[in-house]
Coordinates of C-alpha atoms and ligand atoms in Angstrom, one line a residue:
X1 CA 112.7 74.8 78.4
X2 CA 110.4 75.7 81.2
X3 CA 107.8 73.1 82.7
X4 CA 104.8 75.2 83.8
X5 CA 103.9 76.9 87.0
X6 CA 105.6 74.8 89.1
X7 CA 104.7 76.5 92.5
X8 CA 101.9 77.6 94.4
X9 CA 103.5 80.8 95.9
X10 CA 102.5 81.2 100.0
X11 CA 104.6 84.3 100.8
X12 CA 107.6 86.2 100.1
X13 CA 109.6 84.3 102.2
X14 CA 108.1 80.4 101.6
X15 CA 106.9 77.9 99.3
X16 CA 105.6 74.6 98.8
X17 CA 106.8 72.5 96.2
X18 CA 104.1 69.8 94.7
X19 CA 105.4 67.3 97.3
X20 CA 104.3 69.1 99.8
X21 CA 107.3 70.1 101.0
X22 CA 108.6 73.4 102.0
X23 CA 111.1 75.8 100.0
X24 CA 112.3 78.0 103.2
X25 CA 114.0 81.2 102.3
X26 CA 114.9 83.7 104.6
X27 CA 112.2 85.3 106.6
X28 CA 112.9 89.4 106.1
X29 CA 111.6 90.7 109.5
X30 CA 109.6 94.1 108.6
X31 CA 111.3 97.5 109.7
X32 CA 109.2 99.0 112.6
X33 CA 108.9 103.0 112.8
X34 CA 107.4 104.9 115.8
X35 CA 106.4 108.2 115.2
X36 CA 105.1 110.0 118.0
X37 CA 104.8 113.8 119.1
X38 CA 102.4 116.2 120.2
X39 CA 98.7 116.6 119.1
X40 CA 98.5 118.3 115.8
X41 CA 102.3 118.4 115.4
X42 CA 102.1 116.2 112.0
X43 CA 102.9 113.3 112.8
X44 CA 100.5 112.1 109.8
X45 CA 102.4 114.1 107.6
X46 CA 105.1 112.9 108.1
X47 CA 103.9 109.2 107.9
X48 CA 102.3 109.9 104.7
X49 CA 105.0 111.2 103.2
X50 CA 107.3 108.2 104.4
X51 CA 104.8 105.7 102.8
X52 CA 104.5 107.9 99.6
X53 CA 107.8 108.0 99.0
X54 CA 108.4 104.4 99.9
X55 CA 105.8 103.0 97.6
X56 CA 107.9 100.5 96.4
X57 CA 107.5 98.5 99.0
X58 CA 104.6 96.9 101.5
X59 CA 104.0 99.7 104.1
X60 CA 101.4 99.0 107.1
X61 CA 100.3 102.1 109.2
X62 CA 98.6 101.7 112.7
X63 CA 97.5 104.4 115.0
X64 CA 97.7 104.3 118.4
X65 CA 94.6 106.2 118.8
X66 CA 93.0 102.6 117.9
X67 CA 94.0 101.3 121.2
X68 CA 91.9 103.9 123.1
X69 CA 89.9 102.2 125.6
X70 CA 86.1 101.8 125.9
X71 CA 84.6 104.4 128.3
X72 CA 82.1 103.0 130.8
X73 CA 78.6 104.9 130.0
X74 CA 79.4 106.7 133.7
X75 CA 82.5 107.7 132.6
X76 CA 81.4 109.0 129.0
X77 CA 79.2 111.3 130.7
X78 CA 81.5 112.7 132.5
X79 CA 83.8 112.6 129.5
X80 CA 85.0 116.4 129.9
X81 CA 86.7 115.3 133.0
X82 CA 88.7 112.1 131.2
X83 CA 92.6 112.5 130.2
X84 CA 92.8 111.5 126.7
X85 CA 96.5 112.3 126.7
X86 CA 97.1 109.8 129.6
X87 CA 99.2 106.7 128.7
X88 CA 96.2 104.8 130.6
X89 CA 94.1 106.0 128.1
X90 CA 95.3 103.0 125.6
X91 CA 95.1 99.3 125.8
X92 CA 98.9 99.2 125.6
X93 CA 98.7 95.3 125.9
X94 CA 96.3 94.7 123.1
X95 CA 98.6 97.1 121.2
X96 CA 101.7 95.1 122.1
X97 CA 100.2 92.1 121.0
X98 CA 98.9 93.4 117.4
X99 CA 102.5 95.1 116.9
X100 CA 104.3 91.8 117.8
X101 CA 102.1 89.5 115.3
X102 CA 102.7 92.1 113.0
X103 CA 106.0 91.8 113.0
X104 CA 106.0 88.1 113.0
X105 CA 104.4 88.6 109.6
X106 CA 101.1 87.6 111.1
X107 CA 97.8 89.5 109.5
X108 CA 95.6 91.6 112.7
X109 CA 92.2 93.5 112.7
X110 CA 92.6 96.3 114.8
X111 CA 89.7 98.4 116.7
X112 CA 88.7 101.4 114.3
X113 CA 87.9 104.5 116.9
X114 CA 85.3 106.8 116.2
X115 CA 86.5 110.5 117.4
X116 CA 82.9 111.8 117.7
X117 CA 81.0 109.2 119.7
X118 CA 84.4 108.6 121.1
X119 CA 83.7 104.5 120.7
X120 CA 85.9 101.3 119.3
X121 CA 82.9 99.2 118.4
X122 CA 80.9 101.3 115.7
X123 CA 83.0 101.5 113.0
X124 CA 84.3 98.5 111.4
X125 CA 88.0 96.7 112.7
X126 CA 90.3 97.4 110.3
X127 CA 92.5 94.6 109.0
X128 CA 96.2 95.4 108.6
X129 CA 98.0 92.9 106.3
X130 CA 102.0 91.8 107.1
X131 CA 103.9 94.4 105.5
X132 CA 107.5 95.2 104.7
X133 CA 107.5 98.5 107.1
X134 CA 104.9 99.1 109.8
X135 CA 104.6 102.6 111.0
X136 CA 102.9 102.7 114.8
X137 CA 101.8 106.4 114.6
X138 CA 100.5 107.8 117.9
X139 CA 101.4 111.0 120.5
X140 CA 102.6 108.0 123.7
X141 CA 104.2 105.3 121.3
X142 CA 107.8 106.3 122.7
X143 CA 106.6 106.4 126.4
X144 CA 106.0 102.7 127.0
X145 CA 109.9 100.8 127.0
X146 CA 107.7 97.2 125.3
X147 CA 106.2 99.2 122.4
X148 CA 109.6 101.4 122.0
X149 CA 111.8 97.8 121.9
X150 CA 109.4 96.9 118.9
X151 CA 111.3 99.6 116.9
X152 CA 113.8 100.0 114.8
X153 CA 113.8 103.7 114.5
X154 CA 112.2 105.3 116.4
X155 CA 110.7 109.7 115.4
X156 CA 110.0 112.7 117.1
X157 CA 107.7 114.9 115.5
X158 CA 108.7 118.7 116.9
X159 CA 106.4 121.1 116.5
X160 CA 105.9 124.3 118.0
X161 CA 103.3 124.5 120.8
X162 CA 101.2 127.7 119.5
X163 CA 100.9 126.3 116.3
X164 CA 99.9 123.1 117.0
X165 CA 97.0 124.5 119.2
X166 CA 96.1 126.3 116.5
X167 CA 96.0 123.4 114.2
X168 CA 94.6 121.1 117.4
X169 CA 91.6 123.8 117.2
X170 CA 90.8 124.0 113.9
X171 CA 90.8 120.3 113.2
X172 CA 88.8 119.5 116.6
X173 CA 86.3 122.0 115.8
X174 CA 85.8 121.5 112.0
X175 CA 86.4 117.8 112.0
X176 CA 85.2 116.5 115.0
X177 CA 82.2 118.4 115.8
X178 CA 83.3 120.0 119.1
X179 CA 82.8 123.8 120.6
X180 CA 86.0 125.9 120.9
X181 CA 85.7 126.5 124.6
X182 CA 85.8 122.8 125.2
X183 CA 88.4 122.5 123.1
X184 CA 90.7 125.0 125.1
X185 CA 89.3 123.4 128.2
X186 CA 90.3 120.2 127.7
X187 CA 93.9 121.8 126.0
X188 CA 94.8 123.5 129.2
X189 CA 93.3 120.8 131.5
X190 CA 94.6 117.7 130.0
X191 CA 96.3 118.1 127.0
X192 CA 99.1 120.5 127.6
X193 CA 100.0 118.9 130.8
X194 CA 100.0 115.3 129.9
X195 CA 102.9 116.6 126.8
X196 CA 104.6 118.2 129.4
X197 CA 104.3 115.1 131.6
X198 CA 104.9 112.2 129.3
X199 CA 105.3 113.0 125.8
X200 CA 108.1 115.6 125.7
X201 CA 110.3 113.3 128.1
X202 CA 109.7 110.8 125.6
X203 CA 111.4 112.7 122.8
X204 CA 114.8 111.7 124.4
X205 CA 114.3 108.0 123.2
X206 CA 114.0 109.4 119.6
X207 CA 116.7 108.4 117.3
X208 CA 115.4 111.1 114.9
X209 CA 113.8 114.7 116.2
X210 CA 111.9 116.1 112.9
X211 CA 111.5 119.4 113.3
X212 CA 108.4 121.4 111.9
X213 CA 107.0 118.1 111.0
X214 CA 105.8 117.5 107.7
X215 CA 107.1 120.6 106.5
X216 CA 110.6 119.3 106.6
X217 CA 111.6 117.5 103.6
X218 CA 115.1 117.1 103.7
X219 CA 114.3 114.6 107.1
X220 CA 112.0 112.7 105.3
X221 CA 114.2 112.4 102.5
X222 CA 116.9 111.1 105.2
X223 CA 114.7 108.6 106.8
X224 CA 113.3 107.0 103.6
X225 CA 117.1 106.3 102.5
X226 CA 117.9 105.1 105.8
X227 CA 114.9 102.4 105.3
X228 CA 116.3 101.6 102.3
X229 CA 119.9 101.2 103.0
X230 CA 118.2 98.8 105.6
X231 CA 116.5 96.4 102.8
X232 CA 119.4 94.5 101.4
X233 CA 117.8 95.2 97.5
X234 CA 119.6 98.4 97.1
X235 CA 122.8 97.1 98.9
X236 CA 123.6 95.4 95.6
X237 CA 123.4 98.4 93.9
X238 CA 126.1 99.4 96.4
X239 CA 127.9 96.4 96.2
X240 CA 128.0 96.2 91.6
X241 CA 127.0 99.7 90.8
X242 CA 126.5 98.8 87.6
X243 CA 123.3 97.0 88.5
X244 CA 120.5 99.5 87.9
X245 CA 116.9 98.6 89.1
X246 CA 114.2 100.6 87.3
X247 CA 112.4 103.5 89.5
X248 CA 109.7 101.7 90.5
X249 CA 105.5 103.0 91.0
X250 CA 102.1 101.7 91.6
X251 CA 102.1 100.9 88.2
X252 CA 105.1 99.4 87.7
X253 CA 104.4 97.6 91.2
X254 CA 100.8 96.7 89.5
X255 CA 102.2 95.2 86.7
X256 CA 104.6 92.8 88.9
X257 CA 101.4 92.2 90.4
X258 CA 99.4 90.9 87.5
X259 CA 101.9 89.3 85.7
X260 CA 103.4 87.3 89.2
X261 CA 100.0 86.0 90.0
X262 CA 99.3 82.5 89.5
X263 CA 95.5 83.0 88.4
X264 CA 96.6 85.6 85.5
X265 CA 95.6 84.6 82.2
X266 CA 98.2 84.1 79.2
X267 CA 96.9 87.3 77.6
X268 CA 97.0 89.1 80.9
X269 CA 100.6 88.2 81.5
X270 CA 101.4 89.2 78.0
X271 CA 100.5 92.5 78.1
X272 CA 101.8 93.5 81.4
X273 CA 105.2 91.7 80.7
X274 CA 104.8 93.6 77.4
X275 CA 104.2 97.0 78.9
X276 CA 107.3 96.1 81.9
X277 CA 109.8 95.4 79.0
X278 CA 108.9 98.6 77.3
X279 CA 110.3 100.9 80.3
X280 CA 113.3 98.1 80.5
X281 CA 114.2 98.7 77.3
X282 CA 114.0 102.3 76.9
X283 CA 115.8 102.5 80.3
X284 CA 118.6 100.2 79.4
X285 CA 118.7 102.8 76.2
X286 CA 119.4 105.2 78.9
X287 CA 123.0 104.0 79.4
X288 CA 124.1 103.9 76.2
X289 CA 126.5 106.6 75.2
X290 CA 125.7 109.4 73.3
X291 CA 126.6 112.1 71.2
X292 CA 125.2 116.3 72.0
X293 CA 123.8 118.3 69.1
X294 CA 122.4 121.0 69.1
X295 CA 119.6 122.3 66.6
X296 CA 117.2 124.7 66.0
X297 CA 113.5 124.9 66.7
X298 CA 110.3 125.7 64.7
X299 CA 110.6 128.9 66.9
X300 CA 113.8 129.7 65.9
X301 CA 115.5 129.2 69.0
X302 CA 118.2 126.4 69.4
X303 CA 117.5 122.9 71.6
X304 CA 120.7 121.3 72.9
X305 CA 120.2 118.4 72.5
X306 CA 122.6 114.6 72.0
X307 CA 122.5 112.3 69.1
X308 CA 121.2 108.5 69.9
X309 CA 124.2 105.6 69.9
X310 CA 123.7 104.1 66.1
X311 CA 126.1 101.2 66.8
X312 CA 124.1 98.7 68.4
X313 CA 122.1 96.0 68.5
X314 CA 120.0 93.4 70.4
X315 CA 120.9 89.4 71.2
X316 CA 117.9 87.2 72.7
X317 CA 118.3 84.4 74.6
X318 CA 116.0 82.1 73.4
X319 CA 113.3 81.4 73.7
X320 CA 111.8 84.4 76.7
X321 CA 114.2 86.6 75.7
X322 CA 112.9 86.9 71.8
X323 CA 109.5 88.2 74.3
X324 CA 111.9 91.3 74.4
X325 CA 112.5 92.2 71.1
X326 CA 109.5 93.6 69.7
X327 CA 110.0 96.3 72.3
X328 CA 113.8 96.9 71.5
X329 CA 112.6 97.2 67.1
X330 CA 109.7 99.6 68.6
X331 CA 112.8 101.8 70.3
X332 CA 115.4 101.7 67.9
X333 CA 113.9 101.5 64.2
X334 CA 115.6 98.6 61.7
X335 CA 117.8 97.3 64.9
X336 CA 119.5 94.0 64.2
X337 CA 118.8 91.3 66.4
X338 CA 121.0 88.3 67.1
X339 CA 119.8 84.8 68.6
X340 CA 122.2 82.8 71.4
X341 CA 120.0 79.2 72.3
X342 CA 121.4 77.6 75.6
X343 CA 120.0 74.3 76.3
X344 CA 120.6 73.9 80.5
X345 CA 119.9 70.8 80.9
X346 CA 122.1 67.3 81.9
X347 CA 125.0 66.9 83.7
X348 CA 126.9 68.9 82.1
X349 CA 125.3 72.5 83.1
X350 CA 124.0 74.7 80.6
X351 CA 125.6 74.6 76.8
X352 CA 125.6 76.8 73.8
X353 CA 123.5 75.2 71.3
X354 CA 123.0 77.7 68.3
X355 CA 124.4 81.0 67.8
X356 CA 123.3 83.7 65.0
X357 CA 124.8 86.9 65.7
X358 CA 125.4 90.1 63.8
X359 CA 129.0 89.7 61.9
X360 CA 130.4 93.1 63.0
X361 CA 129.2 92.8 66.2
X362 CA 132.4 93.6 68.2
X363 CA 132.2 97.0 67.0
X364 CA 128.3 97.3 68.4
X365 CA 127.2 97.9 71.9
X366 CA 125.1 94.8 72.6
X367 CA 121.1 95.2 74.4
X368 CA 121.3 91.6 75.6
X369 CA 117.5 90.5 76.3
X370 CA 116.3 87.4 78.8
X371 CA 113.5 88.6 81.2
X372 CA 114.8 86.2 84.0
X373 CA 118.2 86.2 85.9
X374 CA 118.0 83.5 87.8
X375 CA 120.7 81.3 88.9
X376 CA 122.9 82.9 86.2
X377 CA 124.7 80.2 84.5
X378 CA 122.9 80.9 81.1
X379 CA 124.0 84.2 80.7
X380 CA 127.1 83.7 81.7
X381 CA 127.3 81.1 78.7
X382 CA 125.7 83.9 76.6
X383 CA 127.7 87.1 77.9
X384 CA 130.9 84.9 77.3
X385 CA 130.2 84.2 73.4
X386 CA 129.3 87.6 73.0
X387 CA 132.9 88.3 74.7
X388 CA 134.5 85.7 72.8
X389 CA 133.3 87.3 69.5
X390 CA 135.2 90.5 71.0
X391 CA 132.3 92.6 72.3
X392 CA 133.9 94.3 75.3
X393 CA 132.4 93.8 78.4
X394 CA 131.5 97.2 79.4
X395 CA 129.3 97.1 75.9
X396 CA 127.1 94.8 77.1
X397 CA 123.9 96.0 78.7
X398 CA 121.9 93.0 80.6
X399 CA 118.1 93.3 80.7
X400 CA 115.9 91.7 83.0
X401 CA 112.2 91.8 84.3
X402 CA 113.7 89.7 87.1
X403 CA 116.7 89.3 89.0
X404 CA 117.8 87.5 91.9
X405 CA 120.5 88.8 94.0
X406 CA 122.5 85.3 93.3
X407 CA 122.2 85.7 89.7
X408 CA 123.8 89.2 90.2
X409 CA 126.4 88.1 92.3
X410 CA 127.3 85.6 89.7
X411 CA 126.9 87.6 86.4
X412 CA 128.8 90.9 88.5
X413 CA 131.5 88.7 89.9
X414 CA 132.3 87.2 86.4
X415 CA 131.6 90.8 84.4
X416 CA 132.4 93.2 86.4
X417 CA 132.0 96.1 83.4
X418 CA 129.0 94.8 82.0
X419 CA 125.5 96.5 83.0
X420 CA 122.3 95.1 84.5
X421 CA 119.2 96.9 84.3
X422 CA 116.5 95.5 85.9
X423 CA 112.9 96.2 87.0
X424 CA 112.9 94.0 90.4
X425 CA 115.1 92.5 92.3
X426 CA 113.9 89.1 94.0
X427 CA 114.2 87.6 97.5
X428 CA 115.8 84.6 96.6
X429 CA 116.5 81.6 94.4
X430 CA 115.5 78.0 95.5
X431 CA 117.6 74.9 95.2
X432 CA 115.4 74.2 92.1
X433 CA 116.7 77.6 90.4
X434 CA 113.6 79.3 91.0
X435 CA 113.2 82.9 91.3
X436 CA 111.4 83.4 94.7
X437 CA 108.2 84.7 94.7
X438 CA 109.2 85.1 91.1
X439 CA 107.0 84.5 88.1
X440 CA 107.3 81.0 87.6
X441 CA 108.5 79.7 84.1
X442 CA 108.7 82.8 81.9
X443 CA 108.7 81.3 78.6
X444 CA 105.7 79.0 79.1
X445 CA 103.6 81.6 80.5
X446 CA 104.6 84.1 78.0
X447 CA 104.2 81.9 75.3
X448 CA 101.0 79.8 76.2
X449 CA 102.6 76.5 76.5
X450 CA 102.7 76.0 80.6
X451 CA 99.8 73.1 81.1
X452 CA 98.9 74.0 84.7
X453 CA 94.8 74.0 85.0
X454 CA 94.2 77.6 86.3
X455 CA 92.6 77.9 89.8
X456 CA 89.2 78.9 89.1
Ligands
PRP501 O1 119.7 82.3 85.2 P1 119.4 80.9 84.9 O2 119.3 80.0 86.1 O3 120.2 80.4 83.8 O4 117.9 80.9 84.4 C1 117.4 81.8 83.6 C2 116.9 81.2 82.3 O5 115.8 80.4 82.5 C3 114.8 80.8 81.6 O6 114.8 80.1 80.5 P2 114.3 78.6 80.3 O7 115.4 77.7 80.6 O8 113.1 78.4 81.3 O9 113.9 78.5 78.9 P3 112.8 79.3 77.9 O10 113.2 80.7 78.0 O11 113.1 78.7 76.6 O12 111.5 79.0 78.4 C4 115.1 82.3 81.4 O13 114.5 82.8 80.3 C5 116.5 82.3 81.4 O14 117.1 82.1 80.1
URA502 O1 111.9 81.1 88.1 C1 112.4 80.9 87.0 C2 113.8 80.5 86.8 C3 114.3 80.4 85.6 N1 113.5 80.8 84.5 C4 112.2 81.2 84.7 O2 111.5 81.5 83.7 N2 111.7 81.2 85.9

C-alpha cells in the first residue's frame, strides 16, 4: 500500500525527498524556434498555430519587438527619421540573455513595448515562465549568429511583398493609430530597405521557408511533428506501437493539473481522476474488436454501423485500480469484473496474494485497470496470471492514468502483443519507484487515507 504524499514536487525534472536530498532526473532542455520574416508576413500566425496545435505541452512565446530600445526624448521627436527595421534597433544583448535563462529553465520578465507611444516602460513586464518550447518571434531573430545558435529550428516566414504592405497598412493604421502617408513613408524609407538589407539575407539560415505564412497548413502540420518526434514521449510510441497515449487538451491537461497538485483536496482529486478514467476507459474500448452492422433509421434510411465486443471483461489491481471500475460498468452495462491483489513489498519483489477472476476468462478480452505504471513489476505479476489462466496476450488491454517510459519498457519488452493505453506519459521514475512529477501515491489520495497535513 501507498504511504502518503511522499514528495514535495520542485519541477519536472527534480525533487526533494523528506531528507532533504535531491531526486535528480534528467533535465529536458526546451526546444528553441525562431521565426522571423518580413513585417506583416505572418509570422504570428504561424506561431499561433504552432502553440495551438502543440497544446499538449509548455509553450513560451517572446517577441523580439520587446527588445526595442528606449528612444531618447530628441530622438522620439524626430521619430519619423528612426529605422525601426534596423538590427540596432533591439537590445540584442538583453535579448540574448533572457533567451539563454530561458533555456536554462530559468523564469524572465521581459520589457512589454507599447507600439503607439513607441515606449518599454508603460506597460507592465511580462513574465515568461520555463517552458517546454520557446518560440522567439521577431522580423531580425535569424540575422544575429548568438540568437540564431540558441535554436533548434530555425523559420522563414515567406510572404509576398504587395501583400504584406497591404496588411503592414491596414494593421498600422487601424491598430496603431498612424496616418497612411506616414505609413508608406516610413515603408519606402526604412522598411523596405532594411528587408532587403538584412532580413531577406537572413532567410538563407532558415531550416524551414513557410511559404504564404499562416495560410499554409501542411508546413505547420510538418513542423509540429518534427517538435514532437524531438520530445522522446512519442518515441515510445514508435518504439511499442501498441502503447497509445490519449489525444490530449486543455482539459485533459487541466485535469493532470488538479489531480497532480499537492494542495488538491481528496474530493478534488476524485473527481478529476474520475473524469480522466472515463476518456481512458472508453478509449481503451476503442481497440477492442468489433463486429459491422448495418441498420435502419427512424428516417428510413440505413446507418452502417459495427456491433460492440460482448466477450469481455475488466480485472483491477487492487486497491487503485478498483478506482477504475465504476467507469468500465458505466461503459459496458452488467461487465464482470475480476480482482488480482499484489502485495510488493520485502525482499522478495512483488507477489500474488489473492486472485478472483471470471472462470471463462481465456475466452474474454481482458480491460486490465491500475491508474499507475510505474516501475512495472506489479503488472507484470498481474498480466502473467491473466496469461497463465490462458488469456492471450494480444487480449489484454493495459489502462493507465500514468505511465513511465520504464514501466513501458518493462511491460512492452515482456508483452510485446498486449496494449497500453494511457493518458500521460511521465518523465521518469526515481530510485524509490516514484513516478516523476507523478501524482504521488494513487491509492491514498484516491481513497482518503494519505496523512500528509495539506499546505494551507
Ligand atoms: O509499476 P509498479 O512499480 O509496480 O507500481 C505501480 C503500483 O503501485 C500502486 O499501487 P500501491 O502499491 O501503491 O498500492 P495501492 O494501489 O493499494 O495503493 C499502483 O496502483 C500500482 O499498482
Ligand atoms: O508514484 C507512484 C508509484 C507507484 N504507485 C503510485 O501510486 N504512485
Amino acid at each position: 500500500m501507498g504511504s502518503g504524499l511522499k514528495e514535495n514536487i520542485k519541477n519536472h525534472s527534480s525533487a526533494i525527498r523528506p531528507n532533504g536530498s535531491e531526486v535528480h532526473t534528467e533535465q529536458k532542455q526546451p526546444f528553441v524556434i525562431g521565426v522571423a520574416g518580413g513585417t506583416a508576413s505572418g509570422k504570428t500566425t504561424v506561431c499561433n498555430m504552432i502553440i495551438a496545435q502543440l497544446h499538449d505541452q509548455r509553450v513560451a512565446l517572446v517577441n523580439q519587438d520587446s527588445f526595442y530600445r528606449m528612444l531618447s526624448k530628441e530622438k522620439l521627436k524626430q521619430v519619423h527619421e528612426y529605422n525601426f527595421d534596423h538590427p540596432d534597433a533591439f537590445d540584442t544583448d538583453l535579448l540574448l540573455s533572457c533567451m539563454e535563462k530561458l533555456k536554462r529553465g530559468q523564469a524572465v520578465t521581459v520589457p512589454n513595448y507599447d507600439y503607439k507611444s513607441r515606449r518599454n516602460n508603460t506597460l507592465p513586464q511580462q513574465k515568461v515562465n520555463p517552458s517546454d518550447v520557446i518560440i522567439l518571434e521577431g522580423i531580425l531573430v535569424l540575422h544575429d549568429s548568438r540568437v540564431r545558435d540558441l535554436m533548434n529550428m530555425k523559420i522563414f516566414v515567406d510572404t509576398d511583398s504587395d501583400l504584406r504592405l497591404a496588411r503592414r497598412i491596414q494593421r498600422d493604421t487601424i491598430e496603431r493609430g498612424r496616418d497612411i502617408r506616414t505609413v508608406l513613408d516610413q515603408y519606402s524609407k526604412f522598411v523596405k530597405p532594411s528587408f532587403e538589407e538584412f532580413i531577406l539575407p537572413s532567410k538563407k539560415y532558415a531550416d524551414i521557408i513557410i511559404p504564404r505564412g499562416g495560410d499554409n497548413d501542411v508546413a505547420v502540420d510538418l513542423i509540429v511533428q518534427h517538435i514532437r518526434t524531438k520530445f522522446g514521449q512519442h518515441d515510445l510510441c514508435k518504439i511499442y506501437p501498441n502503447v497509445f497515449i490519449i489525444h490530449s487538451t486543455f482539459q485533459i491537461r487541466g485535469m493532470h493539473t488538479l489531480i497532480r497538485d499537492v494542495n488538491s483536496t481528496t474530493h478534488d482529486f476524485v473527481f478529476y481522476a474520475d473524469r480522466l478514467i472515463r476518456l481512458v476507459v472508453e478509449h481503451g474500448l476503442g481497440h477492442l474488436p468489433f463486429t459491422e452492422k448495418q441498420i435502419i433509421t427512424p428516417t428510413g434510411s440505413v446507418y452502417s454501423g459495427v456491433v460492440f465486443c460482448k466477450r469481455l471483461c475488466g480485472v483491477s489491481i487492487i486497491r487503485s485500480g478498483e478506482s477504475m471500475e465504476n467507469a468500465l460498468r458505466a461503459c459496458c452495462k452488467g461487465i464482470k469484473i475480476g480482482k488480482i491483489l499484489i502485495h510488493g513489498e520485502g525482499n522478495n519483489g512483488p507477489r500474488l496474494m489473492y486472485e478472483k477472476l471470471p472462470e471463462d476468462i481465456a475466452s474474454r478480452h481482458v480491460l486490465l485497470l491500475d491508474p499507475i505504471l510505474a516501475s512495472g513489476n506489479s503488472s507484470v505479476q498481474a498480466i502473467s496470471l491473466l496469461v497463465s489462466k490462458g488469456v492471450p496476450e494480444s487480449n489484454i488491454i493495459f489502462l493507465n492514468l500514468v505511465a513511465t517510459p520504464e514501466g513501458i519498457h518493462t511491460v512492452c519488452k515482456k508483452f510485446p502483443e498486449l496494449k497500453i493505453v494511457t493518458s500521460e506519459i511521465d518523465v521518469s521514475l526515481d530510485d524509490d519507484l516514484r513516478v516523476i512529477p507523478g501524482m504521488g501515491e494513487f491509492g491514498d489520495r484516491y481513497f482518503g487515507t494519505d496523512e500528509m497535513p495539506r499546505q494551507p
